[in-house]
XYZ file of C-alpha atoms in Angstrom:
428
model
C -0.662 -65.635 259.401
C 2.403 -68.174 259.142
C 2.319 -70.697 261.763
C 5.018 -70.374 264.248
C 6.012 -72.810 267.141
C 4.416 -72.202 271.017
C 8.078 -72.063 272.435
C 8.597 -69.057 270.098
C 5.831 -66.750 271.640
C 7.474 -67.224 275.334
C 8.170 -64.066 276.553
C 11.950 -63.678 275.191
C 12.711 -60.838 277.954
C 12.868 -63.008 280.843
C 14.795 -65.537 278.449
C 17.356 -62.921 278.298
C 17.428 -61.903 282.059
C 18.755 -65.337 282.370
C 21.007 -65.424 279.550
C 22.835 -62.145 280.569
C 24.187 -63.474 284.026
C 27.735 -63.883 284.406
C 29.492 -67.377 284.612
C 32.780 -66.645 285.985
C 35.505 -68.598 284.561
C 33.080 -71.680 283.454
C 32.522 -72.854 280.250
C 29.462 -74.349 278.356
C 30.216 -76.736 275.829
C 27.408 -78.051 273.761
C 28.244 -81.624 272.041
C 26.682 -82.019 268.671
C 26.264 -85.194 266.573
C 24.473 -86.707 263.583
C 21.654 -89.172 264.867
C 20.857 -92.487 263.121
C 18.625 -90.969 260.683
C 21.633 -89.545 258.918
C 19.764 -86.400 258.763
C 19.078 -85.333 261.831
C 21.015 -83.347 264.619
C 21.266 -83.929 267.963
C 23.252 -81.748 270.836
C 23.795 -81.850 275.150
C 25.528 -79.426 277.160
C 28.061 -79.631 279.992
C 30.198 -77.561 281.794
C 33.898 -77.188 281.586
C 36.183 -75.637 284.452
C 38.070 -73.535 281.969
C 37.878 -72.743 278.102
C 39.053 -75.063 275.842
C 42.077 -73.897 274.077
C 41.689 -76.414 271.310
C 39.987 -79.837 270.562
C 42.055 -81.725 272.274
C 40.978 -79.825 275.668
C 37.381 -81.101 275.293
C 37.185 -84.626 277.121
C 34.772 -87.081 275.326
C 31.276 -88.090 276.329
C 28.496 -90.301 275.742
C 25.093 -90.705 275.079
C 21.938 -92.801 274.636
C 22.021 -94.337 271.182
C 18.477 -96.479 271.602
C 16.861 -92.953 271.897
C 18.856 -91.750 268.601
C 18.275 -94.901 266.220
C 21.831 -95.815 266.664
C 21.471 -98.782 269.011
C 19.467 -100.885 271.182
C 18.391 -100.624 274.555
C 20.112 -103.362 276.031
C 23.278 -102.023 274.647
C 22.760 -98.321 274.730
C 26.084 -96.361 275.732
C 27.572 -94.279 272.421
C 31.200 -92.414 272.577
C 31.075 -88.740 271.434
C 34.251 -88.259 270.250
C 35.096 -84.364 269.439
C 36.263 -83.304 266.359
C 35.823 -79.619 265.425
C 35.156 -76.874 267.597
C 33.385 -73.490 266.880
C 32.345 -70.693 269.264
C 28.736 -70.605 270.505
C 26.804 -67.859 269.259
C 23.726 -68.558 270.938
C 24.957 -68.573 274.946
C 28.098 -66.178 273.819
C 31.060 -65.879 276.339
C 33.777 -68.428 276.024
C 31.027 -70.939 275.444
C 31.628 -73.583 272.727
C 29.880 -75.657 270.008
C 32.055 -78.920 269.095
C 30.707 -81.540 266.231
C 31.518 -84.905 267.111
C 32.087 -88.412 265.816
C 30.108 -91.148 267.097
C 31.818 -94.291 268.186
C 29.796 -97.736 269.170
C 30.888 -99.987 272.480
C 33.296 -101.335 270.697
C 34.782 -97.796 270.003
C 34.288 -98.453 266.355
C 32.991 -95.926 263.906
C 28.820 -95.892 264.269
C 28.845 -96.104 260.205
C 30.715 -99.112 259.239
C 27.794 -100.689 257.713
C 26.950 -97.188 256.054
C 30.704 -97.103 254.776
C 30.424 -100.736 253.485
C 26.873 -99.621 251.724
C 28.754 -96.572 249.764
C 31.771 -98.918 248.762
C 29.450 -101.051 247.675
C 27.572 -98.787 245.463
C 30.752 -96.858 244.022
C 31.766 -100.621 242.922
C 28.571 -101.513 241.300
C 28.519 -102.493 237.501
C 26.408 -100.507 235.251
C 23.737 -103.667 234.896
C 23.608 -103.787 238.524
C 22.892 -100.493 239.319
C 19.989 -100.042 236.349
C 18.441 -103.232 238.145
C 18.753 -100.800 241.529
C 17.205 -98.158 240.007
C 14.231 -100.033 238.833
C 13.427 -101.118 241.966
C 13.519 -97.438 243.385
C 11.471 -96.343 240.214
C 8.699 -98.789 240.990
C 8.764 -97.882 244.387
C 8.107 -94.128 243.320
C 5.438 -94.972 240.744
C 3.303 -96.851 243.315
C 3.707 -93.887 245.793
C 2.593 -91.406 243.182
C -0.345 -93.453 242.088
C -1.516 -95.429 245.206
C -0.748 -93.027 248.087
C -2.398 -95.848 250.330
C 0.575 -98.303 249.141
C 3.185 -95.942 250.221
C 4.173 -98.395 252.891
C 4.360 -101.650 250.873
C 6.384 -99.835 248.250
C 9.074 -98.203 250.480
C 9.061 -101.933 252.558
C 9.571 -103.597 248.867
C 12.639 -101.371 248.068
C 14.336 -101.933 251.526
C 13.742 -105.579 250.861
C 15.425 -105.652 247.318
C 17.698 -103.201 247.065
C 21.358 -104.863 246.914
C 22.603 -103.562 250.278
C 21.841 -103.562 254.052
C 19.578 -101.515 255.850
C 21.355 -99.545 258.115
C 21.069 -96.794 260.499
C 24.453 -96.063 261.685
C 25.515 -92.613 260.609
C 28.956 -91.607 261.107
C 30.233 -91.459 257.755
C 33.095 -88.655 258.778
C 35.687 -91.579 259.616
C 35.472 -93.107 255.750
C 35.737 -89.407 254.119
C 38.695 -88.990 256.393
C 40.769 -91.692 255.591
C 39.747 -90.903 251.736
C 40.933 -87.368 252.487
C 44.181 -88.258 254.002
C 44.991 -90.508 250.836
C 44.165 -87.935 248.424
C 45.498 -84.650 250.541
C 48.635 -84.305 248.235
C 46.034 -82.981 245.438
C 45.200 -80.277 248.197
C 41.392 -80.909 247.289
C 39.305 -77.769 247.800
C 35.486 -77.969 248.166
C 32.831 -75.674 248.495
C 28.696 -76.564 249.108
C 25.520 -74.668 248.404
C 23.269 -75.533 250.699
C 19.818 -74.739 249.563
C 16.757 -75.359 252.203
C 12.802 -74.155 252.446
C 11.550 -72.354 255.981
C 8.215 -74.357 256.831
C 5.531 -72.704 259.078
C 4.519 -75.206 261.804
C 1.614 -76.452 259.840
C 4.015 -77.989 256.996
C 3.388 -75.355 254.180
C 5.958 -72.802 253.100
C 6.670 -70.124 255.615
C 4.574 -67.050 254.371
C 2.337 -68.697 251.620
C -1.375 -68.416 251.592
C -2.913 -70.991 253.667
C -5.649 -71.972 250.941
C -3.794 -71.355 247.690
C -0.404 -70.292 246.412
C 2.087 -67.662 245.761
C 2.350 -65.943 242.476
C 4.704 -68.056 239.617
C 8.430 -68.505 240.177
C 10.348 -65.512 238.718
C 10.471 -62.533 241.037
C 11.885 -64.315 243.999
C 15.537 -65.684 243.345
C 17.454 -62.733 244.806
C 14.197 -60.812 245.434
C 13.669 -57.773 247.451
C 10.658 -56.621 249.108
C 7.726 -57.949 251.449
C 6.129 -59.183 248.370
C 9.538 -61.314 246.976
C 11.164 -62.519 250.354
C 9.922 -64.320 252.689
C 11.583 -64.526 255.805
C 14.850 -62.847 255.116
C 15.323 -62.279 258.977
C 16.253 -65.948 259.674
C 18.507 -65.818 256.903
C 20.493 -63.022 257.803
C 20.540 -64.170 261.207
C 22.002 -67.407 260.059
C 24.335 -65.796 258.497
C 25.406 -63.630 261.525
C 25.827 -66.913 263.570
C 28.033 -68.603 261.276
C 30.297 -65.603 261.095
C 30.495 -65.479 264.783
C 30.830 -68.977 265.210
C 33.723 -69.696 262.841
C 32.138 -71.390 260.174
C 33.455 -70.462 256.477
C 30.194 -69.150 255.376
C 31.142 -67.505 252.267
C 27.449 -66.301 251.222
C 23.638 -66.571 250.851
C 21.095 -65.455 248.817
C 16.758 -65.923 248.410
C 16.204 -68.940 246.295
C 14.107 -69.670 242.723
C 11.231 -70.778 245.108
C 9.375 -68.552 247.724
C 10.569 -69.176 251.105
C 13.425 -70.928 249.419
C 17.249 -69.425 250.501
C 20.693 -71.011 250.115
C 24.061 -70.488 251.908
C 27.702 -71.514 250.322
C 29.978 -72.840 252.965
C 33.897 -73.044 251.613
C 36.677 -73.116 250.487
C 37.404 -75.973 252.616
C 39.927 -78.492 252.340
C 39.451 -81.987 252.674
C 37.327 -83.296 255.773
C 36.639 -79.848 256.469
C 33.808 -79.264 254.180
C 31.631 -81.992 255.941
C 32.415 -80.627 259.436
C 31.596 -76.881 258.485
C 28.534 -77.853 256.713
C 27.014 -79.858 259.287
C 27.503 -77.363 261.915
C 26.147 -74.649 259.624
C 22.892 -77.159 259.405
C 22.712 -76.990 263.510
C 23.139 -73.256 263.380
C 20.151 -73.091 260.814
C 18.060 -75.280 262.978
C 18.755 -73.570 265.851
C 17.888 -70.116 264.692
C 14.794 -71.451 262.841
C 14.117 -72.578 266.349
C 14.085 -69.307 267.926
C 11.704 -67.834 265.305
C 9.438 -70.633 265.617
C 9.812 -72.269 262.175
C 11.423 -75.043 260.779
C 14.185 -75.655 257.848
C 13.750 -78.513 255.349
C 16.263 -79.996 253.638
C 13.652 -81.957 251.676
C 14.721 -82.168 247.638
C 11.346 -81.462 246.762
C 9.388 -79.991 249.399
C 6.372 -78.845 247.093
C 5.028 -80.897 244.028
C 4.440 -79.338 240.967
C 5.903 -76.360 239.025
C 8.330 -75.140 241.687
C 12.106 -75.914 242.347
C 13.503 -78.363 244.371
C 16.780 -78.203 246.833
C 20.065 -79.057 246.022
C 23.444 -78.965 247.423
C 25.697 -77.986 244.736
C 29.237 -79.312 245.248
C 32.320 -77.098 244.179
C 35.274 -79.190 243.217
C 39.077 -78.516 242.665
C 42.420 -79.767 242.991
C 45.851 -77.827 243.035
C 46.185 -79.060 239.684
C 43.031 -77.726 238.063
C 43.440 -74.150 239.745
C 46.775 -73.942 238.196
C 47.407 -73.059 234.161
C 46.346 -75.581 232.065
C 43.985 -77.016 234.693
C 40.791 -77.211 232.272
C 42.209 -80.601 231.250
C 42.415 -82.016 234.710
C 38.491 -80.818 235.369
C 37.544 -82.510 232.029
C 39.065 -85.787 233.191
C 37.784 -85.906 236.633
C 34.273 -85.243 234.405
C 35.016 -87.915 232.573
C 35.581 -90.395 235.440
C 32.324 -89.021 237.045
C 30.513 -90.009 233.872
C 31.291 -93.500 234.192
C 30.070 -93.897 237.750
C 26.924 -91.787 237.292
C 24.392 -94.319 238.627
C 26.566 -95.103 241.523
C 26.982 -91.615 242.596
C 23.623 -90.792 242.388
C 23.061 -93.639 245.054
C 25.366 -91.854 247.699
C 24.037 -88.098 246.637
C 21.040 -88.464 249.326
C 20.579 -90.448 252.483
C 17.909 -93.103 250.756
C 20.120 -94.217 247.859
C 18.617 -92.008 245.473
C 14.910 -92.220 246.276
C 14.656 -88.590 247.816
C 16.777 -87.053 244.555
C 14.653 -89.110 242.144
C 11.752 -86.577 242.908
C 14.236 -83.613 242.272
C 16.333 -84.608 239.340
C 13.580 -84.476 236.422
C 15.678 -82.498 234.000
C 13.057 -79.539 234.980
C 13.658 -76.913 237.349
C 17.640 -76.135 236.342
C 18.420 -79.898 236.998
C 19.601 -82.766 234.744
C 17.683 -85.899 234.698
C 18.498 -88.703 237.083
C 18.888 -90.903 234.789
C 21.305 -89.298 232.112
C 24.999 -87.887 233.035
C 26.008 -84.416 231.146
C 28.001 -81.713 231.620
C 28.382 -78.509 229.878
C 29.858 -74.516 230.250
C 27.512 -72.321 232.108
C 24.376 -74.701 231.777
C 22.708 -75.418 235.261
C 20.666 -78.323 233.698
C 23.625 -80.233 233.644
C 24.865 -83.102 236.041
C 28.330 -81.149 235.744
C 28.652 -77.364 235.333
C 31.636 -75.873 234.266
C 31.500 -71.720 235.502
C 31.869 -69.984 232.076
C 35.057 -67.803 233.587
C 37.003 -71.530 234.445
C 36.184 -71.957 230.256
C 37.516 -69.023 229.366
C 40.866 -69.127 231.744
C 41.262 -72.542 231.343
C 41.552 -73.471 234.859
C 39.548 -73.310 238.306
C 36.840 -75.635 239.391
C 33.547 -77.436 238.289
C 30.495 -77.825 239.798
C 28.304 -81.363 240.727
C 24.538 -80.439 240.975
C 23.799 -84.064 241.680
C 23.835 -83.785 245.600
C 20.342 -83.345 247.084
C 19.542 -80.745 249.870
C 19.645 -83.748 252.672
C 23.062 -85.074 251.328
C 25.315 -86.170 253.856
C 28.385 -84.116 252.742
C 31.022 -86.837 253.894
C 29.514 -89.197 251.446
C 29.147 -86.630 248.410
C 32.946 -85.416 249.285
C 34.349 -89.148 250.085
C 33.047 -90.141 246.661
C 33.720 -87.620 244.403
C 37.706 -87.819 245.976
C 37.487 -91.698 245.488
C 36.107 -91.424 241.551
C 38.250 -88.568 240.722
C 41.428 -88.735 242.670
C 41.891 -92.385 244.057
C 40.546 -93.763 240.963
C 42.974 -91.806 238.630
C 45.627 -93.442 240.924
C 44.459 -96.875 240.597
C 44.303 -96.574 236.963
C 48.104 -95.076 236.847
C 49.286 -98.053 238.916
C 47.895 -100.677 236.661
C 49.434 -99.098 233.696
C-alpha cells in the first residue's frame, strides 16, 4: 500500500458540506507566489466584497518574508503584486487564484540579485564557464563517493562559484523586460513539464516497498493498472487547469512508472512563465488532496530510470513563416555558442541538479556537449521531423530541468536568440 498523507484520510464528506455553503457576493482570492528557494510556492487567501473583473481589481497585499526565505526578521514585510488571475477550481463560485510578483521593502523586485546572477552567467567566457563546471563536478563527485562529505561539498561549491549566493526569487521582472524588448518577434513558447509522484515515504507512488517495478518500456503512454500509477491525479490536474484558464494543451504518462508530463502553451512572452507556475501550483494542490507528493527533481531515482525535464519549444513569427527553418538554424547556432552559460540557468542551482540528469543516457544529451538534430531526443536541441520537412515551425530545447524557473529559461533563450541577434546587427 502506497504511503499517503494523514490529511488525505480526513472525512471528505464533512469537508464538502462546508465547501458547499453559499457565500453571497463575497469572493475568496488566493494569492500565490514563489518563495525564496526559487522552487517552492506559497499561498494565502483574503476576502473581497465583490468579484474582481480583472487583475487591476485585486489589491496589493503583504506577507512575512522571514518565514519564506526571502527576508530577515528585522525587516520582513514583503509586497505581493498581482500579475495574473485564474478561476479557482477548488472553492469554485466566483473565487480566484492570483499569481503575484514579490517586491522587497523598497519596492524593488525580490530577485535583483538573482537577475544579476543570470546576466553574469550568460556573459561568462568559455574559460570562465569551464572553471565553473569543474567546481560543480568536483562537488558532485564528492557527493557520489562520500555521503558524509555532502555538506562540505555543497559548501565548497557555493563558496567558489563565481556569483553571489542569493535566495531572492522574483525572476519575472527581468523576464518581462526582455520579453518587452523582443515582442516584435512575437515569440511563442510551449513547455513540457515532467514530474514524479511520490508517497509520503519518499518512494515513487505505487512502487513496491522492498523492490522495484519492471524495467522501463510499457509505461510511456501506457494503460492498465500494471502500467499507469496515479492516472487519477493526472486527470484531475488536467481538469483543474482547464477550469482555471491555464493554457494546458496535453498530458501523458512518461517513461518511468509514476512519472507524468503535462504541456502548457502556446503562450506568448511572459505569459509562458505565468501559466506554468500556476499549473505547478494546481498540481501540488491536487496531489495534496490525494495525499501524495509531486516532485520536480530532475533525477528522482538513481540507476536505469529516466529523469525529469521541462523541454521548451520556441518559435518566432519568422520561424513560423515560409523559409523559417533558416531562422531556426540561426537561433540554434547562437545557442550553441552559449551552451554552458544556459546550462547554468536551466535549473535553480546553477547546473548542480541537471548534471545528474543530462548524462547522454535516457533520452538526454551530455551536459558537457551541445548538439542538435532532426527528431533526435538525445540532442540538446531537437528539430521536429515535420518542421524539417515543411521548412518552418519551431525548435525544442531539451536541456531545462523539471525544476527550472520558466522565467529564467524563456528569458535566457529570448536574450541569446533575439537580443543577441539585434546586438550583432548593430555592431555590423
